[in-house]
Tab-separated table of C-alpha atoms in Angstrom:
chain	number	residue	atom	x	y	z
A	1	MET	CA	108.984	-134.670	202.072
A	2	GLY	CA	110.013	-137.700	204.041
A	3	SER	CA	110.553	-141.150	202.322
A	4	ILE	CA	107.791	-143.156	200.742
A	5	SER	CA	108.241	-147.187	200.715
A	6	SER	CA	106.326	-149.127	198.144
A	7	PRO	CA	103.422	-149.635	197.341
A	8	CYS	CA	102.752	-145.863	197.145
A	9	PHE	CA	99.274	-144.585	196.575
A	10	VAL	CA	98.914	-140.565	195.971
A	11	ILE	CA	95.976	-138.882	197.124
A	12	PHE	CA	95.003	-135.423	195.820
A	13	PRO	CA	92.034	-133.997	197.701
A	14	LEU	CA	90.384	-130.621	196.411
A	15	MET	CA	91.364	-127.907	199.125
A	16	ALA	CA	87.854	-127.742	200.501
A	17	HIS	CA	86.992	-129.075	203.934
A	18	GLY	CA	84.279	-131.512	203.012
A	19	HIS	CA	86.159	-132.726	199.828
A	20	THR	CA	89.290	-133.303	201.977
A	21	ILE	CA	88.208	-135.089	205.327
A	22	PRO	CA	86.862	-138.276	203.459
A	23	LEU	CA	90.146	-138.766	201.614
A	24	LEU	CA	92.290	-138.572	204.544
A	25	HIS	CA	90.006	-141.151	206.326
A	26	LEU	CA	90.882	-143.235	203.280
A	27	ALA	CA	94.537	-142.500	203.855
A	28	ARG	CA	94.232	-143.923	207.103
A	29	LEU	CA	92.338	-147.099	205.702
A	30	LEU	CA	95.111	-147.640	203.050
A	31	ARG	CA	97.862	-146.872	205.772
A	32	ARG	CA	96.153	-149.691	207.908
A	33	ARG	CA	96.562	-151.973	204.881
A	34	GLY	CA	100.233	-151.456	204.719
A	35	ILE	CA	99.842	-148.822	201.888
A	36	SER	CA	102.175	-146.034	201.991
A	37	VAL	CA	100.301	-142.833	201.187
A	38	ALA	CA	101.277	-139.276	199.645
A	39	VAL	CA	98.949	-136.453	200.095
A	40	PHE	CA	99.242	-133.447	197.955
A	41	THR	CA	98.121	-130.272	199.236
A	42	THR	CA	99.309	-126.568	199.552
A	43	PRO	CA	101.323	-124.924	202.299
A	44	ALA	CA	98.377	-123.281	203.837
A	45	ASN	CA	96.410	-126.508	204.071
A	46	ALA	CA	99.302	-129.031	205.246
A	47	PRO	CA	99.486	-128.281	209.037
A	48	SER	CA	95.632	-129.372	209.230
A	49	ILE	CA	96.431	-132.431	207.156
A	50	ARG	CA	99.430	-133.362	209.346
A	51	SER	CA	97.594	-132.959	212.407
A	52	PHE	CA	94.656	-135.075	211.005
A	53	LEU	CA	97.084	-137.690	210.046
A	54	LYS	CA	99.568	-137.609	212.912
A	55	GLU	CA	99.154	-141.303	213.984
A	56	ALA	CA	100.156	-142.174	210.511
A	57	ALA	CA	103.262	-139.982	210.071
A	58	LYS	CA	105.694	-142.652	209.556
A	59	THR	CA	103.957	-144.208	206.174
A	60	THR	CA	102.265	-140.983	205.054
A	61	SER	CA	104.078	-137.978	203.376
A	62	ILE	CA	102.393	-134.704	203.135
A	63	ILE	CA	103.772	-133.074	199.889
A	64	GLU	CA	103.446	-129.129	199.280
A	65	LEU	CA	102.666	-127.634	195.989
A	66	PRO	CA	102.404	-123.804	195.543
A	67	PHE	CA	98.879	-122.714	195.134
A	68	PRO	CA	98.775	-120.436	192.151
A	69	ASN	CA	98.558	-116.644	192.622
A	70	ASN	CA	97.689	-115.622	188.968
A	71	PRO	CA	95.381	-113.495	187.221
A	72	ILE	CA	93.398	-116.602	186.061
A	73	ALA	CA	92.295	-116.911	189.708
A	74	ALA	CA	89.614	-114.104	189.513
A	75	GLY	CA	87.732	-113.391	192.697
A	76	ILE	CA	90.204	-115.299	194.738
A	77	PRO	CA	92.009	-113.231	197.190
A	78	PRO	CA	95.965	-113.579	197.747
A	79	GLY	CA	96.747	-115.979	200.239
A	80	VAL	CA	93.308	-117.991	200.002
A	81	GLU	CA	94.275	-121.807	199.421
A	82	ASN	CA	90.963	-123.256	200.688
A	83	THR	CA	87.387	-122.805	199.596
A	84	HIS	CA	86.519	-122.323	203.122
A	85	ASP	CA	88.018	-118.801	202.917
A	86	LEU	CA	86.714	-117.641	199.680
A	87	PRO	CA	84.729	-114.426	200.069
A	88	SER	CA	81.788	-115.803	198.193
A	89	ILE	CA	80.695	-119.540	197.136
A	90	ALA	CA	80.356	-117.717	193.492
A	91	SER	CA	84.158	-117.979	193.325
A	92	PHE	CA	84.102	-121.659	193.906
A	93	CYS	CA	84.531	-122.577	189.961
A	94	GLU	CA	87.437	-119.979	189.502
A	95	PHE	CA	89.267	-121.333	192.582
A	96	THR	CA	88.844	-124.903	191.077
A	97	LYS	CA	90.121	-123.703	187.725
A	98	ALA	CA	93.056	-122.444	189.033
A	99	THR	CA	94.408	-125.586	190.804
A	100	ALA	CA	95.094	-126.586	187.089
A	101	LEU	CA	98.144	-124.375	187.197
A	102	MET	CA	99.654	-126.612	189.990
A	103	GLN	CA	100.276	-129.283	187.328
A	104	PRO	CA	103.844	-128.927	186.432
A	105	HIS	CA	104.815	-128.811	190.126
A	106	PHE	CA	102.541	-131.902	190.649
A	107	GLU	CA	104.279	-133.895	187.964
A	108	LYS	CA	107.911	-132.996	189.019
A	109	ALA	CA	107.061	-134.151	192.552
A	110	LEU	CA	105.659	-137.446	191.056
A	111	GLU	CA	109.073	-138.108	189.840
A	112	GLY	CA	110.575	-138.665	193.387
A	113	LEU	CA	108.034	-141.082	194.288
A	114	HIS	CA	108.858	-144.773	193.212
A	115	PRO	CA	106.898	-146.707	192.540
A	116	VAL	CA	103.749	-144.940	192.470
A	117	ARG	CA	100.748	-147.580	192.032
A	118	CYS	CA	97.964	-144.917	191.456
A	119	ILE	CA	96.587	-141.541	191.836
A	120	ILE	CA	93.359	-140.999	193.808
A	121	SER	CA	92.107	-137.466	193.090
A	122	ASP	CA	89.020	-135.271	193.512
A	123	ALA	CA	86.990	-135.454	190.553
A	124	LEU	CA	87.133	-131.737	190.236
A	125	LEU	CA	90.848	-132.183	189.556
A	126	GLY	CA	90.474	-133.558	186.240
A	127	TRP	CA	93.851	-132.277	185.090
A	128	THR	CA	95.399	-135.089	187.220
A	129	GLN	CA	94.149	-137.568	184.667
A	130	GLU	CA	96.645	-136.304	182.190
A	131	SER	CA	99.438	-136.458	184.828
A	132	ALA	CA	98.572	-139.950	185.763
A	133	ALA	CA	98.828	-141.034	182.081
A	134	LYS	CA	102.139	-139.332	181.584
A	135	VAL	CA	103.733	-141.549	184.235
A	136	GLY	CA	101.837	-144.569	183.245
A	137	VAL	CA	99.637	-144.997	186.397
A	138	PRO	CA	95.896	-145.456	186.903
A	139	ARG	CA	93.869	-142.465	188.128
A	140	TYR	CA	90.835	-143.140	190.267
A	141	PHE	CA	88.513	-139.895	190.792
A	142	PHE	CA	86.733	-139.367	194.078
A	143	PHE	CA	83.286	-137.842	193.978
A	144	GLY	CA	82.356	-136.566	197.574
A	145	MET	CA	78.671	-136.861	196.605
A	146	SER	CA	76.213	-139.990	197.147
A	147	ALA	CA	75.994	-142.588	194.288
A	148	PHE	CA	72.268	-141.378	194.011
A	149	ALA	CA	73.309	-137.731	193.372
A	150	THR	CA	76.354	-138.810	190.991
A	151	THR	CA	74.302	-141.095	188.912
A	152	LEU	CA	71.346	-138.995	188.709
A	153	TYR	CA	73.096	-136.057	187.396
A	154	ARG	CA	74.570	-138.024	184.690
A	155	ALA	CA	71.245	-139.686	184.148
A	156	LEU	CA	69.458	-136.315	183.774
A	157	HIS	CA	72.216	-135.493	180.833
A	158	ARG	CA	71.765	-138.606	179.224
A	159	GLU	CA	67.970	-139.422	179.388
A	160	ARG	CA	66.724	-135.790	179.500
A	161	PRO	CA	63.629	-136.735	181.121
A	162	HIS	CA	63.019	-133.086	182.281
A	163	SER	CA	62.924	-131.859	178.401
A	164	GLN	CA	59.256	-131.643	178.279
A	165	THR	CA	58.675	-129.755	181.732
A	166	LEU	CA	56.883	-126.318	181.662
A	167	SER	CA	58.376	-125.174	185.198
A	168	PRO	CA	61.065	-126.045	187.329
A	169	ASP	CA	58.804	-127.486	190.116
A	170	GLU	CA	56.808	-129.830	187.551
A	171	ALA	CA	57.499	-133.516	188.476
A	172	PHE	CA	59.051	-135.847	186.087
A	173	THR	CA	60.372	-139.638	186.098
A	174	PHE	CA	63.553	-141.336	184.837
A	175	PRO	CA	63.132	-143.872	182.189
A	176	SER	CA	65.549	-145.762	184.031
A	177	PHE	CA	64.188	-145.324	187.638
A	178	PRO	CA	60.443	-145.260	186.927
A	179	GLY	CA	59.479	-145.266	190.693
A	180	LEU	CA	61.363	-141.804	191.336
A	181	LYS	CA	59.751	-138.680	190.929
A	182	LEU	CA	62.070	-135.494	190.885
A	183	THR	CA	61.699	-132.060	189.501
A	184	ARG	CA	64.185	-129.803	187.942
A	185	ASN	CA	64.477	-127.850	191.326
A	186	ASP	CA	66.045	-130.965	192.813
A	187	PHE	CA	69.156	-130.197	190.654
A	188	GLU	CA	71.378	-127.186	191.077
A	189	PRO	CA	71.455	-124.524	188.287
A	190	PRO	CA	72.606	-124.155	185.668
A	191	PHE	CA	72.577	-127.903	185.172
A	192	ASN	CA	68.711	-128.268	185.900
A	193	GLU	CA	68.206	-125.852	182.938
A	194	LEU	CA	66.719	-127.338	179.687
A	195	GLU	CA	69.888	-126.097	177.957
A	196	PRO	CA	72.290	-125.519	180.406
A	197	SER	CA	75.409	-123.355	179.594
A	198	GLY	CA	77.879	-121.222	181.121
A	199	PRO	CA	81.441	-121.611	182.854
A	200	TRP	CA	80.372	-124.107	185.654
A	201	VAL	CA	79.037	-126.289	182.863
A	202	ASP	CA	81.908	-126.056	180.428
A	203	PHE	CA	84.287	-126.996	183.380
A	204	MET	CA	82.171	-129.870	184.375
A	205	ILE	CA	82.032	-131.316	180.915
A	206	HIS	CA	85.850	-131.053	180.742
A	207	GLN	CA	86.122	-133.024	184.027
A	208	GLY	CA	83.531	-135.480	182.695
A	209	VAL	CA	85.964	-136.307	179.909
A	210	ALA	CA	88.964	-136.830	182.458
A	211	MET	CA	86.451	-139.168	184.564
A	212	ALA	CA	85.858	-141.150	181.285
A	213	LYS	CA	89.739	-141.787	181.023
A	214	SER	CA	90.409	-142.816	184.663
A	215	GLN	CA	90.320	-146.266	185.859
A	216	GLY	CA	87.613	-145.995	188.445
A	217	LEU	CA	85.425	-144.046	190.779
A	218	ILE	CA	85.598	-144.293	194.491
A	219	ILE	CA	82.438	-143.387	196.221
A	220	ASN	CA	82.090	-142.718	200.007
A	221	SER	CA	79.024	-144.788	200.512
A	222	PHE	CA	78.309	-148.504	201.107
A	223	TYR	CA	76.709	-150.826	198.362
A	224	GLU	CA	73.642	-152.005	200.334
A	225	LEU	CA	72.489	-148.307	200.956
A	226	GLU	CA	72.520	-147.327	196.976
A	227	SER	CA	72.851	-150.353	195.049
A	228	THR	CA	70.215	-149.457	192.643
A	229	TYR	CA	72.265	-146.268	191.509
A	230	VAL	CA	75.664	-148.124	191.877
A	231	GLU	CA	74.382	-150.746	189.392
A	232	TYR	CA	73.104	-148.278	186.996
A	233	TRP	CA	76.389	-146.482	187.053
A	234	ASN	CA	78.411	-149.567	186.460
A	235	ASN	CA	76.067	-150.968	183.803
A	236	ASN	CA	75.494	-147.562	181.854
A	237	ILE	CA	78.192	-145.133	182.683
A	238	GLY	CA	81.310	-146.069	184.160
A	239	PRO	CA	84.130	-146.495	184.998
A	240	LYS	CA	83.610	-148.856	187.724
A	241	ALA	CA	82.383	-147.499	190.846
A	242	TRP	CA	83.908	-148.865	194.181
A	243	CYS	CA	82.076	-148.173	197.464
A	244	VAL	CA	84.447	-148.207	200.211
A	245	GLY	CA	82.601	-146.144	202.897
A	246	PRO	CA	81.261	-144.530	205.213
A	247	LEU	CA	84.929	-143.228	205.460
A	248	CYS	CA	83.920	-141.164	208.766
A	249	LEU	CA	83.909	-144.707	210.512
A	250	ALA	CA	87.837	-144.502	209.860
A	251	ALA	CA	88.145	-141.889	212.590
A	252	THR	CA	90.830	-142.686	215.165
A	253	SER	CA	90.161	-142.906	218.890
A	254	ASP	CA	92.291	-139.989	219.372
A	255	ASN	CA	89.885	-137.694	217.193
A	256	ASN	CA	86.961	-139.219	218.876
A	257	ASN	CA	88.164	-138.088	222.426
A	258	SER	CA	89.515	-134.674	221.175
A	259	SER	CA	86.468	-132.686	221.998
A	260	GLU	CA	85.497	-134.086	225.377
A	261	ASN	CA	86.566	-131.009	227.492
A	262	GLN	CA	84.950	-128.405	225.114
A	263	PRO	CA	82.088	-126.320	226.678
A	264	CYS	CA	79.537	-127.564	224.231
A	265	MET	CA	80.022	-131.049	225.334
A	266	GLN	CA	80.000	-130.454	228.845
A	267	TRP	CA	76.571	-128.557	228.211
A	268	LEU	CA	75.465	-131.593	226.259
A	269	ASP	CA	76.019	-133.653	229.415
A	270	HIS	CA	73.507	-131.896	231.260
A	271	HIS	CA	70.562	-131.295	228.787
A	272	SER	CA	68.277	-133.547	226.908
A	273	PRO	CA	66.776	-134.184	224.572
A	274	VAL	CA	68.907	-131.906	222.114
A	275	LEU	CA	68.530	-131.006	218.533
A	276	TYR	CA	71.797	-130.505	216.759
A	277	VAL	CA	72.073	-127.707	214.422
A	278	SER	CA	74.535	-127.341	211.749
A	279	PHE	CA	74.688	-126.179	207.811
A	280	GLY	CA	78.271	-127.236	207.036
A	281	THR	CA	81.121	-124.683	206.019
A	282	GLN	CA	80.260	-124.163	202.309
A	283	SER	CA	76.485	-123.312	202.477
A	284	GLU	CA	75.542	-119.690	202.188
A	285	ILE	CA	72.404	-118.661	203.967
A	286	SER	CA	70.520	-115.320	203.371
A	287	PRO	CA	70.114	-113.073	206.185
A	288	GLU	CA	66.156	-113.508	205.799
A	289	GLN	CA	66.457	-117.277	205.774
A	290	LEU	CA	68.991	-117.346	208.739
A	291	LYS	CA	66.299	-115.160	210.802
A	292	GLU	CA	63.311	-117.638	209.874
A	293	ILE	CA	65.361	-120.608	211.235
A	294	ALA	CA	66.372	-118.839	214.460
A	295	VAL	CA	62.880	-117.720	215.141
A	296	GLY	CA	61.533	-121.387	214.446
A	297	LEU	CA	63.880	-122.456	216.860
A	298	GLU	CA	63.209	-120.062	219.626
A	299	ARG	CA	59.558	-120.946	219.197
A	300	SER	CA	59.776	-124.487	219.192
A	301	GLU	CA	60.992	-124.384	222.892
A	302	THR	CA	63.437	-127.214	221.967
A	303	LYS	CA	66.996	-127.578	223.584
A	304	PHE	CA	69.407	-127.135	220.644
A	305	LEU	CA	73.143	-126.930	219.853
A	306	TRP	CA	73.738	-124.681	216.702
A	307	ALA	CA	77.292	-124.818	215.234
A	308	ILE	CA	77.123	-121.326	213.413
A	309	LYS	CA	79.769	-119.188	211.614
A	310	PRO	CA	80.582	-116.138	213.516
A	311	LYS	CA	80.031	-113.772	210.543
A	312	LEU	CA	76.390	-114.795	210.541
A	313	LEU	CA	75.616	-113.623	214.231
A	314	LYS	CA	75.174	-110.214	213.017
A	315	ASN	CA	71.936	-111.082	211.588
A	316	LEU	CA	70.782	-112.654	214.929
A	317	GLU	CA	70.819	-109.813	217.197
A	318	GLY	CA	69.463	-110.594	220.585
A	319	PHE	CA	68.772	-114.151	219.624
A	320	GLU	CA	71.689	-115.702	221.612
A	321	GLU	CA	70.311	-114.141	224.871
A	322	ARG	CA	66.815	-114.953	224.288
A	323	VAL	CA	67.448	-118.639	223.884
A	324	LYS	CA	70.023	-118.751	226.850
A	325	GLY	CA	69.653	-121.783	229.140
A	326	ARG	CA	68.279	-124.049	226.028
A	327	GLY	CA	69.973	-122.763	223.389
A	328	VAL	CA	73.931	-122.805	222.524
A	329	LEU	CA	75.554	-121.178	219.632
A	330	VAL	CA	79.042	-122.812	219.056
A	331	LYS	CA	81.056	-120.398	216.980
A	332	ASP	CA	84.568	-122.358	217.233
A	333	TRP	CA	85.347	-125.466	215.306
A	334	VAL	CA	83.464	-128.594	216.593
A	335	ASN	CA	84.006	-132.316	216.221
A	336	GLN	CA	80.813	-132.976	214.666
A	337	ASN	CA	80.967	-136.635	214.769
A	338	ASP	CA	81.495	-136.477	218.690
A	339	ILE	CA	78.414	-134.293	218.861
A	340	LEU	CA	76.142	-136.569	216.798
A	341	LYS	CA	77.450	-139.915	218.873
A	342	HIS	CA	76.622	-138.050	222.232
A	343	LYS	CA	73.706	-139.758	223.974
A	344	ASN	CA	71.629	-136.572	224.447
A	345	ILE	CA	71.509	-135.924	220.896
A	346	ARG	CA	68.015	-136.654	219.402
A	347	GLY	CA	68.087	-135.320	215.937
A	348	VAL	CA	70.080	-133.108	213.577
A	349	LEU	CA	68.771	-130.281	211.560
A	350	SER	CA	71.059	-130.442	208.588
A	351	HIS	CA	72.008	-128.875	205.007
A	352	CYS	CA	72.284	-132.667	203.949
A	353	GLY	CA	75.968	-132.318	202.498
A	354	TRP	CA	76.973	-135.973	202.103
A	355	ASN	CA	79.474	-135.994	204.639
A	356	SER	CA	77.106	-134.752	207.167
A	357	VAL	CA	74.342	-137.312	206.125
A	358	LEU	CA	77.052	-140.334	206.579
A	359	GLU	CA	77.879	-138.945	209.736
A	360	SER	CA	74.394	-138.645	211.195
A	361	ILE	CA	73.577	-142.231	209.791
A	362	CYS	CA	76.674	-143.847	211.454
A	363	ALA	CA	75.620	-141.859	214.700
A	364	LYS	CA	72.181	-143.124	214.208
A	365	VAL	CA	70.549	-139.858	214.480
A	366	PRO	CA	67.673	-138.922	212.399
A	367	ILE	CA	67.977	-135.943	210.219
A	368	LEU	CA	65.800	-132.884	209.515
A	369	ALA	CA	66.586	-131.793	205.984
A	370	LEU	CA	67.120	-128.191	204.950
A	371	PRO	CA	69.081	-127.885	201.911
A	372	PHE	CA	70.741	-124.910	200.509
A	373	ILE	CA	73.173	-125.668	197.539
A	374	ALA	CA	75.012	-128.195	195.168
A	375	GLU	CA	73.486	-131.651	195.407
A	376	GLN	CA	71.933	-131.174	198.746
A	377	HIS	CA	68.517	-131.162	197.356
A	378	LEU	CA	68.828	-134.506	195.774
A	379	ASN	CA	70.444	-135.796	199.296
A	380	ALA	CA	67.368	-134.433	201.090
A	381	ARG	CA	65.396	-136.384	198.648
A	382	PHE	CA	67.461	-139.533	199.461
A	383	VAL	CA	67.347	-139.255	202.955
A	384	THR	CA	63.571	-138.296	203.362
A	385	GLU	CA	61.833	-140.423	200.538
A	386	GLU	CA	64.452	-143.062	199.620
A	387	ILE	CA	65.797	-144.645	202.595
A	388	GLY	CA	63.636	-142.867	205.310
A	389	VAL	CA	65.894	-141.837	207.636
A	390	GLY	CA	64.822	-138.235	207.971
A	391	LEU	CA	62.054	-135.624	207.381
A	392	ARG	CA	61.959	-132.637	205.254
A	393	VAL	CA	61.611	-128.780	205.913
A	394	MET	CA	59.565	-127.490	203.099
A	395	PRO	CA	59.843	-123.708	201.563
A	396	LYS	CA	56.938	-121.463	201.910
A	397	GLY	CA	53.938	-122.749	200.064
A	398	GLY	CA	55.049	-126.439	200.214
A	399	ARG	CA	54.977	-126.616	196.400
A	400	SER	CA	58.327	-125.820	195.509
A	401	TYR	CA	61.679	-127.262	196.651
A	402	ARG	CA	63.438	-124.062	196.360
A	403	GLY	CA	62.884	-120.784	198.364
A	404	ILE	CA	62.584	-119.320	201.957
A	405	VAL	CA	61.474	-121.763	204.739
A	406	GLU	CA	59.370	-120.006	207.021
A	407	ALA	CA	59.765	-119.895	210.830
A	408	LYS	CA	56.511	-121.592	211.453
A	409	GLU	CA	57.603	-124.527	209.343
A	410	VAL	CA	60.968	-124.921	211.064
A	411	GLU	CA	59.107	-124.859	214.462
A	412	ARG	CA	56.543	-127.506	213.225
A	413	MET	CA	59.029	-129.856	211.784
A	414	VAL	CA	61.440	-129.415	214.726
A	415	LYS	CA	58.497	-130.350	217.256
A	416	GLU	CA	57.668	-133.324	214.930
A	417	MET	CA	61.303	-134.477	214.771
A	418	MET	CA	61.737	-134.136	218.659
A	419	GLU	CA	58.577	-135.122	219.981
A	420	GLY	CA	56.185	-136.448	217.185
A	421	GLN	CA	55.390	-139.928	216.048
A	422	ARG	CA	57.195	-139.471	212.472
A	423	GLY	CA	60.133	-138.580	214.435
A	424	ASP	CA	60.059	-141.912	216.257
A	425	GLU	CA	59.668	-143.816	213.032
A	426	VAL	CA	62.435	-142.168	211.272
A	427	ARG	CA	64.616	-142.744	214.571
A	428	LYS	CA	64.019	-146.466	214.441
A	429	ILE	CA	64.836	-146.720	210.711
A	430	VAL	CA	68.000	-144.886	211.093
A	431	GLU	CA	69.183	-147.456	214.055
A	432	GLU	CA	68.939	-150.152	211.362
A	433	VAL	CA	70.622	-148.022	208.555
A	434	GLY	CA	73.320	-146.996	211.014
A	435	GLU	CA	74.068	-150.881	212.120
A	436	ALA	CA	74.148	-151.667	208.439
A	437	ALA	CA	76.596	-148.939	207.769
A	438	VAL	CA	78.970	-150.227	210.500
A	439	LYS	CA	78.685	-153.719	209.525
A	440	ALA	CA	79.925	-152.559	205.640
A	441	MET	CA	82.887	-151.173	207.235
A	442	SER	CA	83.798	-154.059	209.435
A	443	LYS	CA	86.192	-156.946	208.586
A	444	GLY	CA	84.325	-159.097	206.197
A	445	GLY	CA	81.731	-156.126	205.075
A	446	LEU	CA	81.232	-155.161	201.541
A	447	SER	CA	83.009	-151.890	201.775
A	448	SER	CA	85.870	-153.420	203.747
A	449	LYS	CA	86.325	-156.117	201.037
A	450	ALA	CA	85.781	-153.799	198.162
A	451	LEU	CA	88.932	-151.629	199.281
A	452	ASP	CA	90.965	-155.044	199.844
A	453	MET	CA	89.955	-155.861	196.373
A	454	LEU	CA	90.789	-152.386	194.969
A	455	ILE	CA	94.044	-152.518	196.603
A	456	GLU	CA	94.854	-155.958	195.322
A	457	TYR	CA	93.916	-154.841	191.830
A	458	ILE	CA	95.977	-151.672	191.590
A	459	CYS	CA	99.019	-153.555	193.227
A	460	GLN	CA	98.843	-156.561	190.803
A	461	ARG	CA	99.266	-154.328	187.806
A	462	PRO	CA	102.856	-153.760	186.524
A	463	CYS	CA	104.309	-150.522	187.429
A	464	GLY	CA	104.010	-147.854	184.626
A	465	GLN	CA	100.687	-149.569	183.191
A	466	ALA	CA	97.622	-147.362	183.551
A	467	GLY	CA	95.107	-149.000	181.381
């Protein structure tokens, strides 16, 4: 396990790529400030985490806990310890519930760490709040979403502005945000229903109780980007939110250079302008939607680089050959930060996962938003309507925010992003927002100051005092 010197911050990410990576970036920032970090994970996830944090090996311990292989984990095949390997996103809830069986092992491991100053865990690992209370240390929860989405989901539940709507596409406004118009289709089922119910709702209610008992919320964002929603959270919901991002800017120089020799990077060196296409590790795309996207890209005659899951290729027979020369399909892991920062990338067609949004902003690349699941629809709204760093690809008919996006819409909006006036407009805005992100994380910036203040606040508390 390795030795830990004081003070020690415990970090426990959910075993999902999009949830883990920002917390590992946070571990880097803590290490650079003289804080020893213990990262908890499972045996199957430990090697990649060790590789990610190899430059911090002397001050970071990776502690492995057995992942439960138990009947409670219905739909989770034996040996699966990361949501990326689940057969379907439908098993996500059961996977997350199963993590609670790790609690006894977690608490036993905590006994060997002295002194633990705090536990920073994923918001969906609510059971760690009970563990934190037992050892008398504060728990801070990390929500991998924007302050915009995190706040609006809670405000939807509290204010119920959608209660009088007759359809999922009927617009409504929030009493607390009168200038903001949304629809129920901007929120993920079942939470967008008038009377939401079911296992996922019950699970999130339980997590909400743990959040309320926690000491604070750590947000991967910067205050200037989402001040309205951070202030609403702090004044009306709580516990206190600390904006310490964008955490992707904590990437090391080793990581930044890690993919220089990949064929896709060499291809990028000789092609311009290029649209990067990526829909993340968790989004599930129907064969019908995948074909529409492919046809739209093909007809756009735009150069593109598409990071795609190999299992999806069976739905794109002949496509790779037809676009050969101006389109590249990358089936292996890619360093998305490297690609986005490449001088020949002019835009990104994205699912609008929050990590991807921040990486695009920090690389100053405008976003063509095509959301699928979770809070991605709200992020798409935020990107296109709130801060203006992207354009939206709309489903068939243009009235609903849910449904199949047709090839002709993909073609039209790709051309607009890459060649049109609106593409140029959002490109200018993302330059400014990207500069603000870098400033926030630099010495003296608000995110940097917030992390320093959080560390000081935690470390000045006597050990064993959680409240």
